Structure formats: C-alpha cells, structure tokens
Amino acid sequence: MENLKLEELFQEKLDREEKIEPKDWMPEKYRKHLIRQVSQHAHSEVIGMQPEGNWITRAPSLRHKVVLLAKIQDEAGHGLYLYSACETLGISRDELNEQLHTGKAKYSSIFNYPTLNWADIGAVGWLVDGAAIVNQVSLQRTSFGPYARGMVRICKEESFHQRQGYEIMAEMAMGSQEQKEMAQDALNRLWWPSLMMFGPHDADSPNSGNAVKWKIKRESNDELRQKFIDKTVDQAKVIGLSIPDPDLKWNEERGHYDFGEINWDEFYQVINGNGPNNVKRLAHHKRAHDEGEWVREAATAYARKQTIKKNVA
Ligand code: BYC
C-alpha cells in the first residue's frame, strides 16, 4: 500500500482512540518522535536516582532511609519499563545509552540541580514527583500502547513518592525555626526549575504539533504546568510555606492561579548542558555503566548457555 494511504489509515486508527502497538505500521516520524520522548523519559528516571541517592547514607532516621531506598529502587524500575517500551520501537539499549552519553538524547532539566540538604529530598519528592505525576497521568492515555501501559504502574508508584516528599516538607515546616527555614529555602530553589519540567510555552514548543496530532501528548505543556501550579499552591498553604513568586495570584475569571515569568534563558542553558550539575551527572552515569560491564557480560553468557542447553535437549 502506498505510504499516503497507510498514513491515512494510521490517523483514522488514532482518531478512533485505538492504541498503536509495536508491530503495527507507523510513520517513521512517529517512531522517531516516540524514541526521542520515551528514551528521554527513561534517562530521566535513571539520572534522577543520583540527586536522591546522594542522601541515602545521611537520611535522618532508619524509617526515612528505608522509604528513600524504596523510592529510588522504584525509579530504576521505571527506567527499565521505559527502556523496554522504547526497545519495541526498534532501537537497542546500547544505542540508547550511547545517545545519552554523547548528549544526543536529553534527560529532564530538573536533575541537573543539586540536592544540598535533607529538605531538598522533601522538595524533590513533593515538587518533582508531583510534576511528574501530573504529566504522567495524562500520558496514560498516550497513543503508543507499551508507553501508555507502563505509565499506569509508574503513576501509582509516583503518588507514593509525592507523599513521601510532602511528608518530609510538612515535618520540617512544622519543626524548629531552623527546619522551617530549610524547607522554605528548598522550595525557593526548586520551585522554578520544577515549572521548567513541563517544557517551553506551547507557542515555543517545536514538537507539540505532531505530538498532539498523533495523540502522544493529550494535554499541552502549558495546560499541565497550570494544573501542577493550581494543585501545589494549596498544598504549600496547608504546611505554611510560601511559593517564591510575587506575581502568583488567584484569577477568579480564569479559575486558575496567574504566575510570574519563568527564566527561559536558564532553562535553555540547562537543557543544552550548562546547568549546575550536567557534567557531574553524565560522568557518574558513564562511570557506573563502565563498571557494570562485567554484569552485562555475565548475563549474556548465562542467556547463551541457557539457549544452548535448550537446543541440545
Ligand atoms: N528537560 O518541543 P518540546 C522523572 C526539550 S520526571 C529537558 O516542548 P516535547 C522523575 C525537548 O526534549 C521527568 N529537555 O518537547 C521524577 C525538546 O528538545 P529535543 C521525565 C526538555 O517533547 C522523579 C525541546 O526541549 N518525564 O522522570 O514536546 C524522580 C523543546 O521542547 C525539557 C518525562 O520525560 C525538560 N524539562 O515536550 C525520578 C515525561 N522540556 O528533544 C524521575 C515525558 C523540554 O527536540 N516527556 N525539553 O532535542 C514529555 O512529556 C515531553 O517530552 C516534555 C517536552 C513535556 C518533557
């Protein structure tokens, strides 16, 4: 069948709200778009373990340590589902890692900021996982089957992560004066970078046109950012913290909060490799990947042995 006709049938399928599965015909641009987004998402989950892992040995109690460990292990699991979903699009794990290491593939800007103290672990859980859920709930309805199904489990786990972070923030905000100041300082530093997680404004988002047409994106960058702000402002009020935005104001007519302008220069600096911790994050990932070579070799040798055994039997 001609490509044009196939594309027409593909779009009709999307319009009927049917999922696209790995063996279905899909336009090459749709495949590439998804490989870009799903791999960026997988890399974010894995790189996101670094700022949190930084605090495992210094968690203030055994309970906090166990909960943080469980959360970080969940992130590794999310990375694995997403890499697997991405591989069904015809790209290998080695190629995906190569794209990360050479800078061809991005990961979320937020993980290039440092976690300076325990309050930052609270802010990451509350704000970063909170922002991730808002985006990912929407992605449960994305058009590519393996990605949409992966999101269902990921969202359940993310909501535990968000609560873990909010609990830390609430404890600190209601603790001593010094703890309250630490919680407010973490919110001050991580608020704006969390808003950047949703990407540029819709009018400046080059990938949104196709993403909406192909139902990969079900809500726009700005719509999701607004949803996150509306939810989070009230959560901050409950624990007595203030959002560091003098322009933040409830807009009765819109039924949403108005908010100040994001520093887009900072955003583009960070996504182009010049954030506070970009170099450190990638160097650490490369080192861990190299040091894990023996595990990959052992796993491949074991799989090969099992295949030989099966063929002989
Ligand atoms: N960081 O055309 P646009 C998590 C790039 S949570 C870096 O709007 P798109 C976790 C974008 O890639 C985080 N880069 O792009 C949470 C594009 O560049 P390329 C992971 C960004 O794809 C807690 C350019 O800017 N979540 O994992 O339509 C603990 C123009 O943007 C960012 C996801 O990845 C950014 N913030 O929309 C542990 C969700 N924003 O690729 C882990 C899935 C934009 O053309 N991804 N860029 O060179 C998405 O929903 C979309 O890809 C985005 C961007 C909304 C992020």
Short mmCIF file of C-alpha atoms and ligand atoms in Angstrom, two decimals:
data_model
loop_
_atom_site.label_atom_id
_atom_site.label_comp_id
_atom_site.label_asym_id
_atom_site.label_seq_id
_atom_site.Cartn_x
_atom_site.Cartn_y
_atom_site.Cartn_z
CA MET A 1 0.00 0.00 0.00
CA GLU A 2 1.21 3.49 -0.70
CA ASN A 3 2.63 5.45 2.22
CA LEU A 4 -0.04 8.13 1.90
CA LYS A 5 -2.87 5.62 2.24
CA LEU A 6 -1.11 3.94 5.17
CA GLU A 7 -0.75 7.30 6.91
CA GLU A 8 -4.45 7.97 6.39
CA LEU A 9 -5.38 4.61 7.95
CA PHE A 10 -2.93 5.28 10.80
CA GLN A 11 -4.55 8.64 11.57
CA GLU A 12 -8.03 7.08 11.40
CA LYS A 13 -6.94 4.49 13.92
CA LEU A 14 -5.70 7.24 16.24
CA ASP A 15 -8.94 9.14 15.79
CA ARG A 16 -10.87 6.02 16.86
CA GLU A 17 -8.75 6.12 20.05
CA GLU A 18 -7.13 2.76 19.25
CA LYS A 19 -3.62 2.17 20.57
CA ILE A 20 -0.66 1.73 18.24
CA GLU A 21 1.26 -1.47 19.04
CA PRO A 22 4.92 -2.20 18.20
CA LYS A 23 4.19 -4.45 15.19
CA ASP A 24 1.59 -2.10 13.68
CA TRP A 25 2.54 0.07 10.74
CA MET A 26 3.53 3.57 11.85
CA PRO A 27 5.06 6.58 10.08
CA GLU A 28 8.82 6.79 10.52
CA LYS A 29 8.41 10.25 12.09
CA TYR A 30 6.02 8.87 14.73
CA ARG A 31 8.55 6.13 15.60
CA LYS A 32 11.40 8.65 15.86
CA HIS A 33 9.31 11.08 17.92
CA LEU A 34 8.48 8.34 20.39
CA ILE A 35 12.03 7.04 20.62
CA ARG A 36 13.10 10.61 21.46
CA GLN A 37 10.44 11.16 24.11
CA VAL A 38 10.36 7.70 25.71
CA SER A 39 14.15 7.49 25.88
CA GLN A 40 14.33 10.97 27.38
CA HIS A 41 11.80 9.84 29.93
CA ALA A 42 13.74 6.62 30.72
CA HIS A 43 17.03 8.51 31.05
CA SER A 44 15.32 10.97 33.42
CA GLU A 45 14.19 8.18 35.70
CA VAL A 46 17.69 6.74 35.87
CA ILE A 47 19.63 10.02 36.16
CA GLY A 48 17.01 11.14 38.71
CA MET A 49 18.35 8.47 41.06
CA GLN A 50 21.57 10.45 41.51
CA PRO A 51 20.37 13.55 43.39
CA GLU A 52 18.30 11.32 45.66
CA GLY A 53 20.95 8.62 46.13
CA ASN A 54 23.18 11.40 47.44
CA TRP A 55 21.13 11.34 50.68
CA ILE A 56 20.68 7.61 51.41
CA THR A 57 23.62 7.47 53.79
CA ARG A 58 22.56 10.68 55.53
CA ALA A 59 18.83 10.12 55.96
CA PRO A 60 17.86 11.32 59.46
CA SER A 61 16.25 8.04 60.62
CA LEU A 62 16.06 4.37 59.67
CA ARG A 63 12.46 4.86 58.50
CA HIS A 64 13.41 7.75 56.23
CA LYS A 65 16.31 5.73 54.86
CA VAL A 66 14.16 2.69 54.04
CA VAL A 67 11.48 4.81 52.39
CA LEU A 68 14.05 6.73 50.33
CA LEU A 69 15.75 3.48 49.26
CA ALA A 70 12.39 2.04 48.14
CA LYS A 71 11.63 5.20 46.18
CA ILE A 72 14.99 5.17 44.39
CA GLN A 73 14.57 1.50 43.52
CA ASP A 74 11.17 2.36 42.03
CA GLU A 75 12.86 4.94 39.79
CA ALA A 76 15.22 2.24 38.49
CA GLY A 77 12.18 0.08 37.76
CA HIS A 78 10.51 2.95 35.88
CA GLY A 79 13.65 3.35 33.80
CA LEU A 80 13.56 -0.35 32.95
CA TYR A 81 9.89 -0.38 31.84
CA LEU A 82 10.51 2.69 29.73
CA TYR A 83 13.70 1.34 28.12
CA SER A 84 11.79 -1.86 27.32
CA ALA A 85 8.90 0.12 25.79
CA CYS A 86 11.44 2.10 23.78
CA GLU A 87 13.20 -1.05 22.53
CA THR A 88 9.90 -2.26 21.00
CA LEU A 89 10.29 0.70 18.61
CA GLY A 90 13.38 -0.92 17.10
CA ILE A 91 16.30 0.60 18.96
CA SER A 92 18.71 -1.26 21.24
CA ARG A 93 19.59 -0.44 24.86
CA ASP A 94 23.20 0.07 23.77
CA GLU A 95 22.15 2.69 21.22
CA LEU A 96 20.00 4.43 23.83
CA ASN A 97 22.90 4.60 26.27
CA GLU A 98 25.20 5.83 23.53
CA GLN A 99 22.74 8.65 22.72
CA LEU A 100 22.67 9.65 26.39
CA HIS A 101 26.44 9.59 26.74
CA THR A 102 27.07 11.61 23.59
CA GLY A 103 24.46 14.22 24.52
CA LYS A 104 22.15 13.37 21.57
CA ALA A 105 19.40 12.33 24.00
CA LYS A 106 18.29 14.65 26.74
CA TYR A 107 17.01 13.93 30.25
CA SER A 108 14.84 16.14 32.42
CA SER A 109 16.41 19.51 33.22
CA ILE A 110 15.45 19.22 36.89
CA PHE A 111 18.07 16.57 37.65
CA ASN A 112 20.89 18.97 36.86
CA TYR A 113 20.20 20.86 40.08
CA PRO A 114 21.95 19.75 43.29
CA THR A 115 20.27 18.38 46.43
CA LEU A 116 22.08 20.34 49.13
CA ASN A 117 20.35 19.07 52.28
CA TRP A 118 17.61 16.78 53.57
CA ALA A 119 14.89 19.38 52.91
CA ASP A 120 15.79 19.14 49.21
CA ILE A 121 14.84 15.44 49.30
CA GLY A 122 11.44 16.54 50.58
CA ALA A 123 11.13 19.20 47.89
CA VAL A 124 12.17 16.77 45.16
CA GLY A 125 9.51 14.24 46.21
CA TRP A 126 6.81 16.85 46.64
CA LEU A 127 7.53 19.05 43.62
CA VAL A 128 9.46 16.91 41.13
CA ASP A 129 7.46 13.73 41.60
CA GLY A 130 4.34 15.90 41.86
CA ALA A 131 5.10 17.49 38.48
CA ALA A 132 6.00 14.09 37.02
CA ILE A 133 2.61 12.64 38.08
CA VAL A 134 0.63 15.48 36.51
CA ASN A 135 2.40 14.80 33.21
CA GLN A 136 2.29 11.03 33.51
CA VAL A 137 -1.41 10.76 34.41
CA SER A 138 -2.02 12.46 31.08
CA LEU A 139 0.43 10.09 29.35
CA GLN A 140 -1.59 7.05 30.50
CA ARG A 141 -3.79 7.94 27.50
CA THR A 142 -0.90 8.35 25.07
CA SER A 143 -1.35 6.60 21.73
CA PHE A 144 1.54 4.09 21.86
CA GLY A 145 0.35 1.01 23.78
CA PRO A 146 3.53 -0.03 25.65
CA TYR A 147 4.18 3.56 26.79
CA ALA A 148 0.58 4.08 27.96
CA ARG A 149 0.51 0.79 29.88
CA GLY A 150 3.88 1.47 31.51
CA MET A 151 2.51 4.78 32.78
CA VAL A 152 -0.29 3.12 34.77
CA ARG A 153 2.09 1.41 37.18
CA ILE A 154 4.53 4.30 37.19
CA CYS A 155 1.78 6.72 38.27
CA LYS A 156 0.78 4.52 41.21
CA GLU A 157 4.37 4.49 42.44
CA GLU A 158 4.88 8.20 41.80
CA SER A 159 1.96 9.07 44.02
CA PHE A 160 3.68 7.30 46.92
CA HIS A 161 6.83 9.29 46.06
CA GLN A 162 4.96 12.57 46.11
CA ARG A 163 3.54 11.76 49.55
CA GLN A 164 6.99 10.79 50.82
CA GLY A 165 8.30 14.22 49.81
CA TYR A 166 5.31 16.13 51.14
CA GLU A 167 5.59 14.32 54.48
CA ILE A 168 9.23 15.41 54.82
CA MET A 169 8.32 19.00 53.96
CA ALA A 170 5.38 19.00 56.40
CA GLU A 171 7.56 17.59 59.20
CA MET A 172 10.22 20.23 58.63
CA ALA A 173 7.78 23.10 58.11
CA MET A 174 6.21 22.30 61.46
CA GLY A 175 9.54 21.66 63.21
CA SER A 176 12.08 24.06 64.66
CA GLN A 177 12.65 27.54 63.19
CA GLU A 178 15.81 26.27 61.50
CA GLN A 179 13.97 23.30 59.93
CA LYS A 180 11.21 25.59 58.68
CA GLU A 181 13.80 27.87 57.09
CA MET A 182 15.46 24.88 55.41
CA ALA A 183 12.09 23.73 53.99
CA GLN A 184 11.32 27.24 52.69
CA ASP A 185 14.80 27.56 51.18
CA ALA A 186 14.43 24.20 49.37
CA LEU A 187 11.07 25.35 47.99
CA ASN A 188 12.60 28.68 46.90
CA ARG A 189 15.38 26.94 44.96
CA LEU A 190 13.35 24.11 43.39
CA TRP A 191 10.05 25.84 42.58
CA TRP A 192 11.05 27.46 39.28
CA PRO A 193 13.11 24.50 37.99
CA SER A 194 10.05 22.30 38.70
CA LEU A 195 7.89 24.51 36.49
CA MET A 196 10.51 24.14 33.73
CA MET A 197 9.98 20.36 33.75
CA PHE A 198 6.85 20.86 31.60
CA GLY A 199 8.92 22.28 28.75
CA PRO A 200 8.69 25.60 26.87
CA HIS A 201 5.43 27.52 26.40
CA ASP A 202 3.16 25.88 23.82
CA ALA A 203 3.94 28.58 21.25
CA ASP A 204 7.70 27.82 21.57
CA SER A 205 7.41 24.02 21.62
CA PRO A 206 8.57 22.63 18.25
CA ASN A 207 7.49 19.04 18.97
CA SER A 208 3.96 19.77 20.17
CA GLY A 209 2.29 19.99 16.74
CA ASN A 210 2.98 16.36 15.81
CA ALA A 211 2.63 15.17 19.40
CA VAL A 212 -0.94 16.47 19.56
CA LYS A 213 -1.84 15.26 16.05
CA TRP A 214 -0.57 11.75 16.89
CA LYS A 215 -2.16 11.82 20.36
CA ILE A 216 1.18 11.27 22.05
CA LYS A 217 0.52 14.43 24.06
CA ARG A 218 -3.03 14.64 25.41
CA GLU A 219 -2.56 17.96 27.21
CA SER A 220 -0.17 20.75 26.31
CA ASN A 221 2.95 21.85 28.21
CA ASP A 222 1.17 24.99 29.48
CA GLU A 223 -2.03 23.16 30.46
CA LEU A 224 -0.08 20.63 32.53
CA ARG A 225 2.09 23.32 34.14
CA GLN A 226 -1.06 25.23 35.16
CA LYS A 227 -2.61 22.07 36.65
CA PHE A 228 0.53 21.49 38.70
CA ILE A 229 0.60 25.07 39.99
CA ASP A 230 -3.08 25.06 40.94
CA LYS A 231 -2.65 21.86 42.98
CA THR A 232 0.65 22.72 44.61
CA VAL A 233 -0.08 26.27 45.79
CA ASP A 234 -2.80 24.97 48.09
CA GLN A 235 -0.55 22.20 49.41
CA ALA A 236 2.08 24.81 50.31
CA LYS A 237 -0.53 26.84 52.19
CA VAL A 238 -1.54 23.83 54.30
CA ILE A 239 2.00 23.43 55.64
CA GLY A 240 2.65 27.17 55.99
CA LEU A 241 5.25 27.61 53.22
CA SER A 242 5.13 30.38 50.62
CA ILE A 243 5.62 29.95 46.90
CA PRO A 244 8.52 32.20 45.80
CA ASP A 245 6.58 34.11 43.15
CA PRO A 246 5.41 37.69 43.85
CA ASP A 247 3.12 37.53 40.79
CA LEU A 248 1.23 34.46 41.98
CA LYS A 249 -2.43 35.41 42.31
CA TRP A 250 -5.78 33.60 42.05
CA ASN A 251 -7.59 34.66 38.91
CA GLU A 252 -11.33 34.35 39.54
CA GLU A 253 -12.22 34.71 35.88
CA ARG A 254 -9.85 32.00 34.63
CA GLY A 255 -10.37 29.77 37.67
CA HIS A 256 -6.58 29.33 37.88
CA TYR A 257 -3.57 30.94 39.51
CA ASP A 258 -1.72 33.55 37.45
CA PHE A 259 2.03 33.26 37.89
CA GLY A 260 5.27 35.04 37.03
CA GLU A 261 7.52 34.53 34.02
CA ILE A 262 9.87 31.55 34.00
CA ASN A 263 13.55 32.25 33.34
CA TRP A 264 13.77 30.61 29.91
CA ASP A 265 17.44 31.54 29.49
CA GLU A 266 18.21 29.38 32.48
CA PHE A 267 16.06 26.55 31.05
CA TYR A 268 17.89 26.55 27.70
CA GLN A 269 21.28 26.77 29.42
CA VAL A 270 20.41 23.69 31.48
CA ILE A 271 19.00 21.59 28.63
CA ASN A 272 22.00 22.46 26.49
CA GLY A 273 24.43 21.01 29.01
CA ASN A 274 25.33 24.08 31.08
CA GLY A 275 23.30 23.52 34.24
CA PRO A 276 24.94 23.33 37.67
CA ASN A 277 25.40 19.54 37.62
CA ASN A 278 25.16 18.37 33.97
CA VAL A 279 28.80 17.33 33.69
CA LYS A 280 28.77 15.53 37.03
CA ARG A 281 25.54 13.61 36.27
CA LEU A 282 26.73 12.31 32.91
CA ALA A 283 30.22 11.45 34.17
CA HIS A 284 28.70 9.44 37.01
CA HIS A 285 26.37 7.58 34.65
CA LYS A 286 29.24 6.73 32.29
CA ARG A 287 31.39 5.51 35.16
CA ALA A 288 28.59 3.31 36.58
CA HIS A 289 27.90 1.97 33.07
CA ASP A 290 31.56 1.06 32.52
CA GLU A 291 31.85 -0.54 35.92
CA GLY A 292 28.74 -2.64 35.15
CA GLU A 293 30.30 -4.20 32.04
CA TRP A 294 31.03 -7.47 33.87
CA VAL A 295 27.34 -7.78 34.86
CA ARG A 296 26.23 -7.40 31.25
CA GLU A 297 28.84 -9.94 30.12
CA ALA A 298 27.78 -12.44 32.78
CA ALA A 299 24.09 -12.02 31.94
CA THR A 300 24.75 -12.51 28.21
CA ALA A 301 26.91 -15.58 28.85
CA TYR A 302 24.20 -17.08 31.09
CA ALA A 303 21.48 -16.41 28.49
CA ARG A 304 23.69 -18.00 25.79
CA LYS A 305 24.28 -21.08 27.96
CA GLN A 306 20.53 -21.46 28.58
CA THR A 307 19.83 -21.29 24.81
CA ILE A 308 22.47 -23.95 24.05
CA LYS A 309 21.02 -26.22 26.77
CA LYS A 310 17.52 -25.78 25.33
CA ASN A 311 18.69 -26.56 21.79
CA VAL A 312 20.55 -29.70 22.91
CA ALA A 313 17.59 -31.02 24.95
N1 BYC B 1 14.16 18.91 30.32
O1 BYC B 1 9.05 20.72 21.86
P1 BYC B 1 9.16 20.50 23.32
C1 BYC B 1 11.04 11.75 36.19
C2 BYC B 1 13.34 19.73 25.36
S1 BYC B 1 10.16 13.14 35.73
C3 BYC B 1 14.95 18.62 29.27
O2 BYC B 1 8.06 21.04 24.17
P2 BYC B 1 8.29 17.82 23.91
C4 BYC B 1 11.32 11.53 37.61
C5 BYC B 1 12.62 18.76 24.45
O3 BYC B 1 13.09 17.43 24.62
C6 BYC B 1 10.79 13.76 34.22
N2 BYC B 1 14.60 18.86 27.99
O4 BYC B 1 9.37 18.94 23.61
C7 BYC B 1 10.66 12.17 38.61
C8 BYC B 1 12.94 19.36 23.09
O5 BYC B 1 14.27 19.03 22.72
P3 BYC B 1 14.59 17.85 21.65
C9 BYC B 1 10.65 12.91 33.00
C10 BYC B 1 13.38 19.40 27.80
O6 BYC B 1 8.95 16.51 23.88
C11 BYC B 1 11.04 11.97 39.92
C12 BYC B 1 12.93 20.85 23.38
O7 BYC B 1 13.17 20.99 24.77
N3 BYC B 1 9.37 12.99 32.40
O8 BYC B 1 11.47 11.06 35.35
O9 BYC B 1 7.07 18.02 23.05
C13 BYC B 1 12.08 11.18 40.26
C14 BYC B 1 11.64 21.52 23.01
O10 BYC B 1 10.54 21.08 23.86
C15 BYC B 1 12.51 19.70 28.84
C16 BYC B 1 9.22 12.96 31.07
O11 BYC B 1 10.19 12.88 30.33
C17 BYC B 1 12.93 19.43 30.15
N4 BYC B 1 12.18 19.73 31.22
O12 BYC B 1 7.82 18.16 25.41
C18 BYC B 1 12.77 10.49 39.25
C19 BYC B 1 7.80 12.97 30.54
N5 BYC B 1 11.38 20.24 28.32
O13 BYC B 1 14.20 16.56 22.31
C20 BYC B 1 12.39 10.66 37.93
C21 BYC B 1 7.71 12.64 29.08
C22 BYC B 1 11.55 20.26 27.00
O14 BYC B 1 13.74 18.16 20.43
N6 BYC B 1 8.11 13.75 28.25
N7 BYC B 1 12.76 19.78 26.68
O15 BYC B 1 16.08 17.95 21.43
C23 BYC B 1 7.27 14.74 27.89
O16 BYC B 1 6.11 14.79 28.28
C24 BYC B 1 7.78 15.77 26.92
O17 BYC B 1 8.91 15.24 26.27
C25 BYC B 1 8.14 17.14 27.58
C26 BYC B 1 8.72 18.06 26.49
C27 BYC B 1 6.89 17.77 28.14
C28 BYC B 1 9.19 16.97 28.67
#
